[in-house]
Short mmCIF file of C-alpha atoms in Angstrom, two decimals:
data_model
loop_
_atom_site.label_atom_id
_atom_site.label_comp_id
_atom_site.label_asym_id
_atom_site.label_seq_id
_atom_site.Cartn_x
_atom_site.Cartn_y
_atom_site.Cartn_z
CA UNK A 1 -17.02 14.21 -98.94
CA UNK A 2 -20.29 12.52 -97.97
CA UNK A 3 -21.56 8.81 -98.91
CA UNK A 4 -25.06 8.76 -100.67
CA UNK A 5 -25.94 5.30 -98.59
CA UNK A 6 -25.13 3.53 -95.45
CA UNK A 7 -21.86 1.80 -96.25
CA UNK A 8 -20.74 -1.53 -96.47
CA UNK A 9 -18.23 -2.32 -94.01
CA UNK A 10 -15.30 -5.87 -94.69
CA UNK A 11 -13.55 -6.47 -91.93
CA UNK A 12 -10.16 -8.43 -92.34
CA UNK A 13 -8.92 -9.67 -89.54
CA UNK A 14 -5.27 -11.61 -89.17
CA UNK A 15 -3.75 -13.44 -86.41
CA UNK A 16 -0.17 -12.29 -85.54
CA UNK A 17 0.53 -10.27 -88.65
CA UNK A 18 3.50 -7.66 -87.68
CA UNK A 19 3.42 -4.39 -89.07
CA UNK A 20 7.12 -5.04 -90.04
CA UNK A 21 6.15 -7.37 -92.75
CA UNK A 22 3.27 -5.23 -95.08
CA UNK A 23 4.53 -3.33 -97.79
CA UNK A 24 2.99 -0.13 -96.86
CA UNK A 25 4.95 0.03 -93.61
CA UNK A 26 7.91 -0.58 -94.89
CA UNK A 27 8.48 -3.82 -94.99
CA UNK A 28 12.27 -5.70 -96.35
CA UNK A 29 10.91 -9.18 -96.02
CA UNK A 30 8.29 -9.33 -98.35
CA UNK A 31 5.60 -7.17 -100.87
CA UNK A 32 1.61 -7.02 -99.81
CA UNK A 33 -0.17 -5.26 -102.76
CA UNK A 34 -3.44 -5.89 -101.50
CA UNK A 35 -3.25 -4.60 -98.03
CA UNK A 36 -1.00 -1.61 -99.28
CA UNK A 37 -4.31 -0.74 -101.92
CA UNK A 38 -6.08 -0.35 -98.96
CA UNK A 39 -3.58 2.03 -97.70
CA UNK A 40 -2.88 4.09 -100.50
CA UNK A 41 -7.15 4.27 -101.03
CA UNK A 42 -7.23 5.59 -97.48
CA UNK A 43 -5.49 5.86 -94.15
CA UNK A 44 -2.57 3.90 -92.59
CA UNK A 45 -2.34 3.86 -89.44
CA UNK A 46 1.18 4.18 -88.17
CA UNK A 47 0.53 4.19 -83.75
CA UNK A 48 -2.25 1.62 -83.48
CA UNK A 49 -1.88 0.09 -80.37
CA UNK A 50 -3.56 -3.67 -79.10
CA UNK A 51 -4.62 -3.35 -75.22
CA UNK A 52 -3.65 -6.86 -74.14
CA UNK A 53 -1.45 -8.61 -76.81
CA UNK A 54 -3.42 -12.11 -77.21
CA UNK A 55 -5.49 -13.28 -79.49
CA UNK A 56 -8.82 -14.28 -77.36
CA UNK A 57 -8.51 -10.65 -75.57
CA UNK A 58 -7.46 -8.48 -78.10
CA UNK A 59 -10.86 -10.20 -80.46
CA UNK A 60 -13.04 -9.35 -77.64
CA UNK A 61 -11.38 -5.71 -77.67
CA UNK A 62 -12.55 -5.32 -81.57
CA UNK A 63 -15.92 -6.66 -81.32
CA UNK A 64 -16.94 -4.46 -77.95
CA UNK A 65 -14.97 -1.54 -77.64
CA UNK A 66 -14.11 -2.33 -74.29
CA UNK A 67 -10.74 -3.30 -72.42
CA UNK A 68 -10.36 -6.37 -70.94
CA UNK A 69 -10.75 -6.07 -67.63
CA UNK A 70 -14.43 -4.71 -68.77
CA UNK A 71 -15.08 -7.75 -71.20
CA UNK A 72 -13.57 -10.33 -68.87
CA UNK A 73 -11.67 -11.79 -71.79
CA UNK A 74 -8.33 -11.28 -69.93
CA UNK A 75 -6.02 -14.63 -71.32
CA UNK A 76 -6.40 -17.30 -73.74
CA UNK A 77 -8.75 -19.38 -71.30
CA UNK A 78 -11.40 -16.68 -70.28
CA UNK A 79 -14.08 -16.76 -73.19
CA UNK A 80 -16.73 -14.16 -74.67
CA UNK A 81 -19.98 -14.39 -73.52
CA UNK A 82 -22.53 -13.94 -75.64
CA UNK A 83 -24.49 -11.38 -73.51
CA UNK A 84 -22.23 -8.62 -74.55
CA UNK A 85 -23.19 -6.05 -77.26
CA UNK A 86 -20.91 -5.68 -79.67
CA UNK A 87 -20.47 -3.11 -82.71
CA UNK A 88 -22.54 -6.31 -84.42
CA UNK A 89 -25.30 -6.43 -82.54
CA UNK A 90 -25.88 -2.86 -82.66
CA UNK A 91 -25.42 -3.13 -87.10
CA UNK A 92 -27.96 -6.10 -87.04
CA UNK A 93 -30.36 -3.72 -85.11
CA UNK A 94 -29.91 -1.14 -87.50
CA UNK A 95 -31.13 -3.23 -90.65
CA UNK A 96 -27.33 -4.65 -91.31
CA UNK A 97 -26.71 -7.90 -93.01
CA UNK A 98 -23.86 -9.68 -90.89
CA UNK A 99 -21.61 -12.60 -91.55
CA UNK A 100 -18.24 -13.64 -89.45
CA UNK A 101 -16.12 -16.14 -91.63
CA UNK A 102 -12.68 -18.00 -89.96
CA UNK A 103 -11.16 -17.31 -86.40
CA UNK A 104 -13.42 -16.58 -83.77
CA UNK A 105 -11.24 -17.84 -80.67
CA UNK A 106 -13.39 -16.96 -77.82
CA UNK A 107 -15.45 -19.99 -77.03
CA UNK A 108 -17.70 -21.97 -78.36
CA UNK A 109 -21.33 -23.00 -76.66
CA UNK A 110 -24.37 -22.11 -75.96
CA UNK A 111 -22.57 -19.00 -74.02
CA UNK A 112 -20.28 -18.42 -76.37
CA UNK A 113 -21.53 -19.15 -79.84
CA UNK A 114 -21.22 -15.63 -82.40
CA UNK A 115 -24.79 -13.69 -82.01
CA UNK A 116 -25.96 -10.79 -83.83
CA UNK A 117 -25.08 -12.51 -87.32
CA UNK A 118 -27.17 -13.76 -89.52
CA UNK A 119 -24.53 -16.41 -91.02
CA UNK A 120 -21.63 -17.84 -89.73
CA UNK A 121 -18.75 -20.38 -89.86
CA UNK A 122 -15.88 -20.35 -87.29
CA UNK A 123 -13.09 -22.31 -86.64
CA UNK A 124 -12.81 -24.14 -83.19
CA UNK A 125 -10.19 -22.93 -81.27
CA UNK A 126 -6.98 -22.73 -83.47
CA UNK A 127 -8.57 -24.39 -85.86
CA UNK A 128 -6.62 -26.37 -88.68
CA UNK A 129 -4.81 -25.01 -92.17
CA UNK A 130 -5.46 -27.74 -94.39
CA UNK A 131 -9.02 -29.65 -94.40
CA UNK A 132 -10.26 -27.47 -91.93
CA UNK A 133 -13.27 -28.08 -89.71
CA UNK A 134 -16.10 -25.07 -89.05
CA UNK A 135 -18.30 -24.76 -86.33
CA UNK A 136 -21.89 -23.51 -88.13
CA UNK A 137 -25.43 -22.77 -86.60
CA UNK A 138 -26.46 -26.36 -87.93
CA UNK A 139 -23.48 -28.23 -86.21
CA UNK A 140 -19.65 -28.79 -87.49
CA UNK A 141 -18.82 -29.04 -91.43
CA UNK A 142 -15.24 -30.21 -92.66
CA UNK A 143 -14.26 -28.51 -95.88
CA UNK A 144 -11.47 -29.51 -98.30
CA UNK A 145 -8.76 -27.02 -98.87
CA UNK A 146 -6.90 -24.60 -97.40
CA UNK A 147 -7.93 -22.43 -95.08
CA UNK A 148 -6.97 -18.92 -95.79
CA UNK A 149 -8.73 -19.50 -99.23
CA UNK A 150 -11.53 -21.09 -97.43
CA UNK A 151 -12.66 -18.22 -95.78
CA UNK A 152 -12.15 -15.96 -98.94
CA UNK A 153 -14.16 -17.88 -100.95
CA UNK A 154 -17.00 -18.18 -97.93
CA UNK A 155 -17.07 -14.50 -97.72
CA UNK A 156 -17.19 -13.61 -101.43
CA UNK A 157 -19.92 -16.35 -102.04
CA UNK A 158 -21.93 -14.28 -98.80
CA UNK A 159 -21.09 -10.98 -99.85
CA UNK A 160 -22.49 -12.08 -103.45
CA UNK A 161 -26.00 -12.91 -102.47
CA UNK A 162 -26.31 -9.66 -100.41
CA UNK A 163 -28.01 -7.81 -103.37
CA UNK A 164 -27.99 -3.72 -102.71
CA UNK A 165 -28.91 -4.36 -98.75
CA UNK A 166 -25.84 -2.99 -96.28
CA UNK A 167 -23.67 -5.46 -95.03
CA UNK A 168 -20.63 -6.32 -92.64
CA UNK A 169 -19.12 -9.05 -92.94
CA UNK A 170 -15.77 -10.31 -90.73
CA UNK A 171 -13.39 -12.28 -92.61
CA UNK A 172 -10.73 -13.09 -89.80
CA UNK A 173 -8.33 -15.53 -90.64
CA UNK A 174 -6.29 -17.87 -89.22
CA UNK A 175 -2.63 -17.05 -90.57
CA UNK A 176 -0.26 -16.58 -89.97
CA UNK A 177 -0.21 -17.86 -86.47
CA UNK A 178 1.79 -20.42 -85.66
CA UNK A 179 3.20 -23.42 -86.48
CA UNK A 180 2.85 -21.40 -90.28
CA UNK A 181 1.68 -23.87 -92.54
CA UNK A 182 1.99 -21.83 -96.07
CA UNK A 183 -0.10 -23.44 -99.22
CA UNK A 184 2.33 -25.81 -101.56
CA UNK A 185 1.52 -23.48 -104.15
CA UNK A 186 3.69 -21.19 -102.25
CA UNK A 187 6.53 -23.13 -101.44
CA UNK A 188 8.99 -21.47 -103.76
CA UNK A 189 8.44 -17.85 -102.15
CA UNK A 190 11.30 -16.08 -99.99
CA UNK A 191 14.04 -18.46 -100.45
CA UNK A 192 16.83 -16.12 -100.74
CA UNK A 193 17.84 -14.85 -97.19
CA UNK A 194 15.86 -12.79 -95.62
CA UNK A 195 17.56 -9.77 -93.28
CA UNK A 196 18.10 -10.31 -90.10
CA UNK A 197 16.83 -7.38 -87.82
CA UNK A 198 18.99 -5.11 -85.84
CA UNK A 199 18.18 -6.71 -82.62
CA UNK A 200 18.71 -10.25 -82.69
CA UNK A 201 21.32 -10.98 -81.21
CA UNK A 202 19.99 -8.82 -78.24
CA UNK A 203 20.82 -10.02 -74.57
CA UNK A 204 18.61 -7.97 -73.01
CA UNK A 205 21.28 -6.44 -70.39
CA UNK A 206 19.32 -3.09 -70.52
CA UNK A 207 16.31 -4.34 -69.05
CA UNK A 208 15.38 -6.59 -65.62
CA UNK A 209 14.29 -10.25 -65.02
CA UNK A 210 11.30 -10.68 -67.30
CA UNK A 211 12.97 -10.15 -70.54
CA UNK A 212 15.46 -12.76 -69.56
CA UNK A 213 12.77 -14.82 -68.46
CA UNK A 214 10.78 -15.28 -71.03
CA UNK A 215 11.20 -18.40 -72.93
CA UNK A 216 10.58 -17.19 -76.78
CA UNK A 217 14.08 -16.93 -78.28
CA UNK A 218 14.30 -18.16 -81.81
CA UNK A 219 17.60 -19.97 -81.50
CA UNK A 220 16.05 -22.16 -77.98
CA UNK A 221 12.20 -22.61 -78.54
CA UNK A 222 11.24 -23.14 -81.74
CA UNK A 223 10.31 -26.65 -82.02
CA UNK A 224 10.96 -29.07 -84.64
CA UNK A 225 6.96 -29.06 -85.74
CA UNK A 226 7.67 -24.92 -86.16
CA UNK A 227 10.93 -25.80 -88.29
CA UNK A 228 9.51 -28.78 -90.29
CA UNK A 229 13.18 -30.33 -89.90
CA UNK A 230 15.57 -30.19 -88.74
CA UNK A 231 18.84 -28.23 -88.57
CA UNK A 232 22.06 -29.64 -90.33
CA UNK A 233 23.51 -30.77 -87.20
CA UNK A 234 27.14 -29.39 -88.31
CA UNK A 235 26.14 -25.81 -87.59
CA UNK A 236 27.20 -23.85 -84.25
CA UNK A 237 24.72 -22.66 -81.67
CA UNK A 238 24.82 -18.95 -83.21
CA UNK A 239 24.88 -19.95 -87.06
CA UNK A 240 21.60 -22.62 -86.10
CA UNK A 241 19.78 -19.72 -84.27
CA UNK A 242 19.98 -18.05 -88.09
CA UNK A 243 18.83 -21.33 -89.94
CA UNK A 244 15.91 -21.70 -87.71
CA UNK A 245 15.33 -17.85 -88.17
CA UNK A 246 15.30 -18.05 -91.58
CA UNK A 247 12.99 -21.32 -92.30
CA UNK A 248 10.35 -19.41 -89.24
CA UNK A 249 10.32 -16.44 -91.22
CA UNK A 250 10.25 -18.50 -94.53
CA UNK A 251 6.98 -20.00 -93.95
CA UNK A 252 5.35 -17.13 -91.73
CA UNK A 253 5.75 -15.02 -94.82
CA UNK A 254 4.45 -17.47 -97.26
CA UNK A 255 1.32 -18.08 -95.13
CA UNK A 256 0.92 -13.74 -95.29
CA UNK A 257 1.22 -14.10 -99.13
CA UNK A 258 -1.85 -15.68 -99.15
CA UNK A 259 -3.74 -14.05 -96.80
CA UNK A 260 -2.90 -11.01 -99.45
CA UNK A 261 -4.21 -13.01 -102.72
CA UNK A 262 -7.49 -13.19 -100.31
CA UNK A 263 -7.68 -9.19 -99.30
CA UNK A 264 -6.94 -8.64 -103.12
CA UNK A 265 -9.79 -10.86 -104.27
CA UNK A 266 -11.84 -9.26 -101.69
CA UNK A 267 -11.44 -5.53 -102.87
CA UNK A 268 -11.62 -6.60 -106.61
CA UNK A 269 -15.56 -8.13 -105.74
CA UNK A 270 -15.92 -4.61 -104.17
CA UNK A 271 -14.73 -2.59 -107.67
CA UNK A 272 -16.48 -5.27 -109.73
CA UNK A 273 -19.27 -4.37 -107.87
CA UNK A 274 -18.84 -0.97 -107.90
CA UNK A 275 -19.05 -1.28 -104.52
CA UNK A 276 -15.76 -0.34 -102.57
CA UNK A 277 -16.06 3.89 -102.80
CA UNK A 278 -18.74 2.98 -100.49
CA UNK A 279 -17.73 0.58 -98.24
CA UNK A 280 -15.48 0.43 -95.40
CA UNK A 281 -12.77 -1.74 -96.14
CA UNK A 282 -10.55 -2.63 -92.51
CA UNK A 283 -7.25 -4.65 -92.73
CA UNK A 284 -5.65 -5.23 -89.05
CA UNK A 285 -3.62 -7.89 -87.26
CA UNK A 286 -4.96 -8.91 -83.58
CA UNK A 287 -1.45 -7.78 -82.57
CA UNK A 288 1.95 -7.62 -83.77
CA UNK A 289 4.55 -10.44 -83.35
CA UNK A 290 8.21 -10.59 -83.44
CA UNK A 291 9.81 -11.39 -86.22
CA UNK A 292 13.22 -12.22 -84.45
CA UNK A 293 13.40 -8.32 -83.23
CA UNK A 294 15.27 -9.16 -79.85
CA UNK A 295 15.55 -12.85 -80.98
CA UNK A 296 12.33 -13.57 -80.36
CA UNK A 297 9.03 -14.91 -81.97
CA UNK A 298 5.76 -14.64 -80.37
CA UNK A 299 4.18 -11.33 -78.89
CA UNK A 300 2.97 -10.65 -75.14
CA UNK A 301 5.56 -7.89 -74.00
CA UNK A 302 4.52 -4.53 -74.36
CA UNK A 303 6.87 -3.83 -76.24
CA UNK A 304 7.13 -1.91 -79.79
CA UNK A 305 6.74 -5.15 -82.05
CA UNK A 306 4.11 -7.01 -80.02
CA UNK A 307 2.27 -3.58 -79.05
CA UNK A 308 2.05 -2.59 -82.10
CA UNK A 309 -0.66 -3.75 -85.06
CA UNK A 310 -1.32 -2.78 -88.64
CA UNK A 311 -3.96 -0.92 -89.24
CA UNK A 312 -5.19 0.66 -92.63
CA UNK A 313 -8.63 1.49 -93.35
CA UNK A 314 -10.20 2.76 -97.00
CA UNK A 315 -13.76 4.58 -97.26
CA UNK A 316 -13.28 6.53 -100.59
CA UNK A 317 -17.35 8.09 -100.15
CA UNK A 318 -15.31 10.04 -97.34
CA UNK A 319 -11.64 9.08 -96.34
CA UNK A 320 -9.10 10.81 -98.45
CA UNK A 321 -6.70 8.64 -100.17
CA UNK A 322 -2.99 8.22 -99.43
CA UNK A 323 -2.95 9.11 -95.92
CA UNK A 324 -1.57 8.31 -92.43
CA UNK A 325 -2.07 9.16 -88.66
CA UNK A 326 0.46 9.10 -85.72
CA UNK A 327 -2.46 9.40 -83.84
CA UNK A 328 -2.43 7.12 -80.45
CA UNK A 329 -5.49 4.54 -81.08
CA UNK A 330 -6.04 1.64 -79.99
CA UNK A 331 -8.28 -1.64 -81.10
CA UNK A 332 -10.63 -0.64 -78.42
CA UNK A 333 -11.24 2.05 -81.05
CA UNK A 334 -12.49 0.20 -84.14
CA UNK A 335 -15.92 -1.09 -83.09
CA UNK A 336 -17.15 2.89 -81.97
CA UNK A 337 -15.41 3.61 -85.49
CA UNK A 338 -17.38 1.46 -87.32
CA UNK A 339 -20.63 2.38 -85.71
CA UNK A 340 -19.84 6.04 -86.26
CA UNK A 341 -19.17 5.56 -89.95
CA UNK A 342 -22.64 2.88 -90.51
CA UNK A 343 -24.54 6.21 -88.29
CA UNK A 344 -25.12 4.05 -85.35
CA UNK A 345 -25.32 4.96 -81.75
CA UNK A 346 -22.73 2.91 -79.91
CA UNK A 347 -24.23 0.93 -77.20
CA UNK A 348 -23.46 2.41 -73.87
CA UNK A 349 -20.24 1.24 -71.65
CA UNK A 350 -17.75 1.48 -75.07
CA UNK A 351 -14.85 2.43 -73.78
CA UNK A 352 -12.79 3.47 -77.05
CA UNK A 353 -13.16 6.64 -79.29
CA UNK A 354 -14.61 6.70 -82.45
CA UNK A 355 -12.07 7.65 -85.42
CA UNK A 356 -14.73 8.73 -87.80
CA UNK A 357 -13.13 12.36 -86.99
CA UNK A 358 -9.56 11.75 -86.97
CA UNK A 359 -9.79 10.26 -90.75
CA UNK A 360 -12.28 13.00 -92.02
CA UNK A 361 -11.77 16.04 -90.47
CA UNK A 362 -9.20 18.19 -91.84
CA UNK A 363 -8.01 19.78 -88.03
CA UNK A 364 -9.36 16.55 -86.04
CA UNK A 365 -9.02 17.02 -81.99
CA UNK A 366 -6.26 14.17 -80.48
CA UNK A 367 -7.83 10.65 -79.83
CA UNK A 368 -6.13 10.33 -76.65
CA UNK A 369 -2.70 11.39 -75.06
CA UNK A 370 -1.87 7.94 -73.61
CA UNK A 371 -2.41 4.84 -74.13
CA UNK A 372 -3.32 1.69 -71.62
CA UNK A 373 -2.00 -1.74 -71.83
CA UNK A 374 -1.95 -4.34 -69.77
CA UNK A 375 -1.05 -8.73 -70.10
CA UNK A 376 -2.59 -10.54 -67.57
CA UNK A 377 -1.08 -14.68 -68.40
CA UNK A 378 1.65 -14.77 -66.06
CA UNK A 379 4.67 -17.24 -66.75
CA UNK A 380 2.14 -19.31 -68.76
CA UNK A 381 3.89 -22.68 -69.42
CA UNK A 382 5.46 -21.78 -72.89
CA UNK A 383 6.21 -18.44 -73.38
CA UNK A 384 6.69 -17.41 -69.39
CA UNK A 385 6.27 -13.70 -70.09
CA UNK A 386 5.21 -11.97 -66.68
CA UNK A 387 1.97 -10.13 -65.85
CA UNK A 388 2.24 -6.50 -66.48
CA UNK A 389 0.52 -3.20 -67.51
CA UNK A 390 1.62 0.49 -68.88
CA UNK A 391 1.01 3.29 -70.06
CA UNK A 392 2.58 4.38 -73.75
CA UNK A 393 2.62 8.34 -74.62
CA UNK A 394 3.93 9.35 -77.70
CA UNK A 395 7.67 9.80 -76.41
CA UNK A 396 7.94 7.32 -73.26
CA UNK A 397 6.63 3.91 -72.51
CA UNK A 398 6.17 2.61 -68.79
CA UNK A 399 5.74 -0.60 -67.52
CA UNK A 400 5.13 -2.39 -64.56
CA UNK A 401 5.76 -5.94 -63.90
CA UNK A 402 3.62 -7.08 -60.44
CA UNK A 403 4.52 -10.72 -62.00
CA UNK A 404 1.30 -11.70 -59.78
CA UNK A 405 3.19 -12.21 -56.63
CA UNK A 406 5.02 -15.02 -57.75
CA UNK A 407 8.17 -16.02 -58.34
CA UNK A 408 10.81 -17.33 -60.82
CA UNK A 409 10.16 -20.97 -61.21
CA UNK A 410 12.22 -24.13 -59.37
CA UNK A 411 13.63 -21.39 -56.94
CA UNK A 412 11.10 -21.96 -53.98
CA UNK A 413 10.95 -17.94 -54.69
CA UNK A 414 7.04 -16.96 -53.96
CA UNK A 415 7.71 -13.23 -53.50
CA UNK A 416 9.97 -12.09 -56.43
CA UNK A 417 9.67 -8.15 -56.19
CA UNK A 418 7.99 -6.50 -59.12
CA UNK A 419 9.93 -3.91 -61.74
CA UNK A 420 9.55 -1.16 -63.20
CA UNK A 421 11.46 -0.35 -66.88
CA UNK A 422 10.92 3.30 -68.50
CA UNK A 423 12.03 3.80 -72.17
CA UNK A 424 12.49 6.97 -74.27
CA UNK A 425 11.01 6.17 -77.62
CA UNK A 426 12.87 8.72 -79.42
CA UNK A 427 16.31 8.10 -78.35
CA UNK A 428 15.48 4.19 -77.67
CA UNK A 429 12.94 2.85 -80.44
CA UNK A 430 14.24 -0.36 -80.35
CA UNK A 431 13.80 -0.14 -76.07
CA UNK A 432 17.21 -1.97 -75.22
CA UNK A 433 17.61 0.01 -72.34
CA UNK A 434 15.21 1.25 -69.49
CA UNK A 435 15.72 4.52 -67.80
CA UNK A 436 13.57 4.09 -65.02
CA UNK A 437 16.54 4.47 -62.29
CA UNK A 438 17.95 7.41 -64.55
CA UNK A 439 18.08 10.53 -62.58
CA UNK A 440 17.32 12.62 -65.92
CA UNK A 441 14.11 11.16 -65.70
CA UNK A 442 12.75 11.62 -62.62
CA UNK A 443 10.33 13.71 -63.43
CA UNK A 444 9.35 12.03 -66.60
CA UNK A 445 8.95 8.78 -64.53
CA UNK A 446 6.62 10.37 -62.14
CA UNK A 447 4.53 11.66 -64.72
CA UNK A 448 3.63 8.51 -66.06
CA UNK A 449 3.38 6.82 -62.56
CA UNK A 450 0.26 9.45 -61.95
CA UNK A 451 -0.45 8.91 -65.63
CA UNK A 452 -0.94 5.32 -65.66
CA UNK A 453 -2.71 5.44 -61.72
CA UNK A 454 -4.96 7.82 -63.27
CA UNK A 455 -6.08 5.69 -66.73
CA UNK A 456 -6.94 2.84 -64.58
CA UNK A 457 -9.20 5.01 -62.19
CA UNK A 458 -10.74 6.53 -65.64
CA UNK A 459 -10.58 3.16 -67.14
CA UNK A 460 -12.35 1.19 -64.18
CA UNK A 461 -9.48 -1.32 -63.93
CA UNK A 462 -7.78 -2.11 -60.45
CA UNK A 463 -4.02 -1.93 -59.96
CA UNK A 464 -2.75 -4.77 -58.66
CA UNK A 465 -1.82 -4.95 -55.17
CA UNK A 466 1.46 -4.31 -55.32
CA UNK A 467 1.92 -1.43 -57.36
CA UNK A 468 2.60 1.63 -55.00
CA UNK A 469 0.40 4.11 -54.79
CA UNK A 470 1.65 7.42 -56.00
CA UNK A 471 2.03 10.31 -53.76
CA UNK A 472 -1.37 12.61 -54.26
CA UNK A 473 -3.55 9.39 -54.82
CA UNK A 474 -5.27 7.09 -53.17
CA UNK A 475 -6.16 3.31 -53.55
#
């Protein structure tokens, strides 16, 4: 298949959207037509992988093709700088109309400020759901509303006045992050009980100190602004823990519903148009989130749920319909991706891999054979998850904890060793128990030590002090 013109390219972007609750991947919580159209029009996407689990990081990831330690957008606190070329730079130099609409999340400034668009309207920081203020080229602007259908309606009224002209055009919401603040108009959605998943009750005995650590468990830490009120105060510790579960998941799924009305309103401009054969329609998630899968909310671990994004991408000019990949890539991928399918060179220093091949070609060549992670916001003072970095293949998953040299809080502990935890995918998806100190895997464990020693050399990142170097390398 070929496309008779450069294509349009709408980019939807979501904040902590787990794959677990879209239709398309097989979701029991709750239906998403207009994602799954996008789906069943082209590809889903069933291995796509974040590179650092955060929102600020993983953004920077999409919009340079480059890992973090490359970007410098590492946690929450370090910021974009505007200096960087991203896959929207290079469109705008090619004769591409740009707009970014919602959740930017990577500073704001005269450093930090979007470039490469020619319109643009971002919320500061978080931003708000209701009434929400935008930062704009001409100074802030407070619209009434809400803001998922905010940035719809901004990005429809754009794409409108675009005329026959190529655009791209980000449309990266807010939801459903927390503290999930759905619209009233969905307040009567998902009120029969929703499933509890198979691991949440999970106490975490198959792994070390960092699961335990962590401070994300449903039943402890979510706070009565999360909950809206609170529990009857007649319930038990373990039946409260699945009242606070259920009003979490309650409004986190109402806030996706309408992120959904907004992707379906989006694709029906496109076919009113006549417009979406030929355009490049992207729905993701910044990364997954648990949705009380080992009892937790939140993301950060490299873990399956957190790891893990949805990703489903429709091009009808040349991406056959109704298809998936379990294809290893990563977010680092999309901007290349993009630039590949507009027929622009990617600026030099991309790190990812273009999967303009993987999606057309009928025999395409791997992406890649392993992928890199790595969390760098050690024991940060709410969630507490440790520093760490791995490598995922598409059996095994290793991880390394260097926790940063520190140690478990209120102990006086500076020097709490690192650990290592090795899972087998295949007999282990839901990775309740490491195998790291497993005999039977010896050999599989030194495999991905050199594996993951290797990616960082090829990757240009450093490995923390602490990690050992393997035998046959050197630091």
């Amino acid at each position: 298949m070929s496309s008779p013109r450069r294509p349009n390219i709408v980019f939807v972007l979501t904040d902590d959207h787990a794959a677990n609750a879209i239709g398309c991947y097989g979701s029991v919580v709750n239906t998403t037509p207009g994602i799954d159209a996008i789906a069943a029009a082209g590809i889903r996407f069933d291995r796509a992988l974040v590179e650092n689990a955060l929102c600020t990081p993983s953004r920077a990831a999409f919009l340079t093709g480059t890992y973090s330690h490359t970007s410098s957008v590492t946690t929450l606190a370090t910021h974009l700088t505007n200096d960087h070329e991203t896959f929207i730079t290079a469109l705008k130099a090619a004769g591409y109309r740009t707009a970014m609409f919602g959740k930017w999340h990577l500073g704001h400034g005269p450093d930090h400020d979007p470039v490469g668009f020619d319109h643009w309207e971002v919320l500061p920081d978080q931003g708000e759901y209701f009434d929400p203020e935008f930062f704009t080229p001409d100074g802030p602007v407070r619209y009434e509303g809400y803001v998922t259908d905010i940035i719809t309606e901004h990005a429809l009224a754009w794409m409108e006045a675009q005329g026959d002209e190529p655009f791209c055009v980000l449309v990266w919401h807010k939801a459903p992050h927390r503290p999930w603040l759905p619209h009233p108009r969905h307040a009567d959605l998902f009120t029969d009980p929703i499933p509890l998943p198979p691991t949440f009750d999970d106490d975490y005995d198959g792994r070390g100190t960092p699961a335990h650590h962590a401070t994300m468990r449903i039943a402890d830490y979510l706070t009565d602004v999360d909950l809206k009120e609170d529990p009857p105060a007649e319930l038990g510790y373990a039946e409260r823990a699945v009242w606070k579960y259920q009003r979490y998941m309650q409004d986190y799924l109402r806030c996706v519903a309408a992120v959904d009305e907004g992707v379906q309103a989006l694709t029906a401009f496109l076919h009113e148009k006549g417009r979406f054969d030929d355009t490049v329609t992207i729905y993701a998630s910044d990364q997954g989130f648990y949705l009380g899968e080992h009892g937790w909310f939140d993301k950060r671990f490299m873990y399956e749920e957190s790891l893990r994004m949805p990703l489903v991408l429709s091009y009808p000019a040349r991406v056959p319909a109704g298809a998936s990949t379990e294809a290893l890539v990563s977010n680092v991928d999309i901007a290349q991706t993009l630039l590949g399918f507009a027929g622009v060179a990617a600026p030099e220093g991309m790190q990812g891999h273009s999967l303009v091949d993987l999606v057309t070609a009928t025999d395409p060549a791997p992406v890649r054979d392993a992928h890199y992670y790595r969390f760098y916001e050690h024991d940060d003072h709410m969630h507490h998850v440790w520093a760490h970095y791995g490598v995922r293949t598409d059996r095994y998953k290793l991880i390394y904890y260097y926790a940063d040299g520190m140690g478990l809080p209120n102990t006086g502990d500076t020097s709490y060793p690192p650990e290592w935890e090795l899972f087998d995918l295949e007999k282990d998806p839901y990775e309740l128990t490491s195998v790291h100190l497993d005999p039977a895997y010896a050999g599989i464990r030194r495999e991905l030590t050199l594996k993951l020693w290797d990616l960082q050399q090829e990757l240009g990142d450093t490995p923390h002090p602490r990690q050992p170097v393997p035998e046959g390398r050197t630091r």
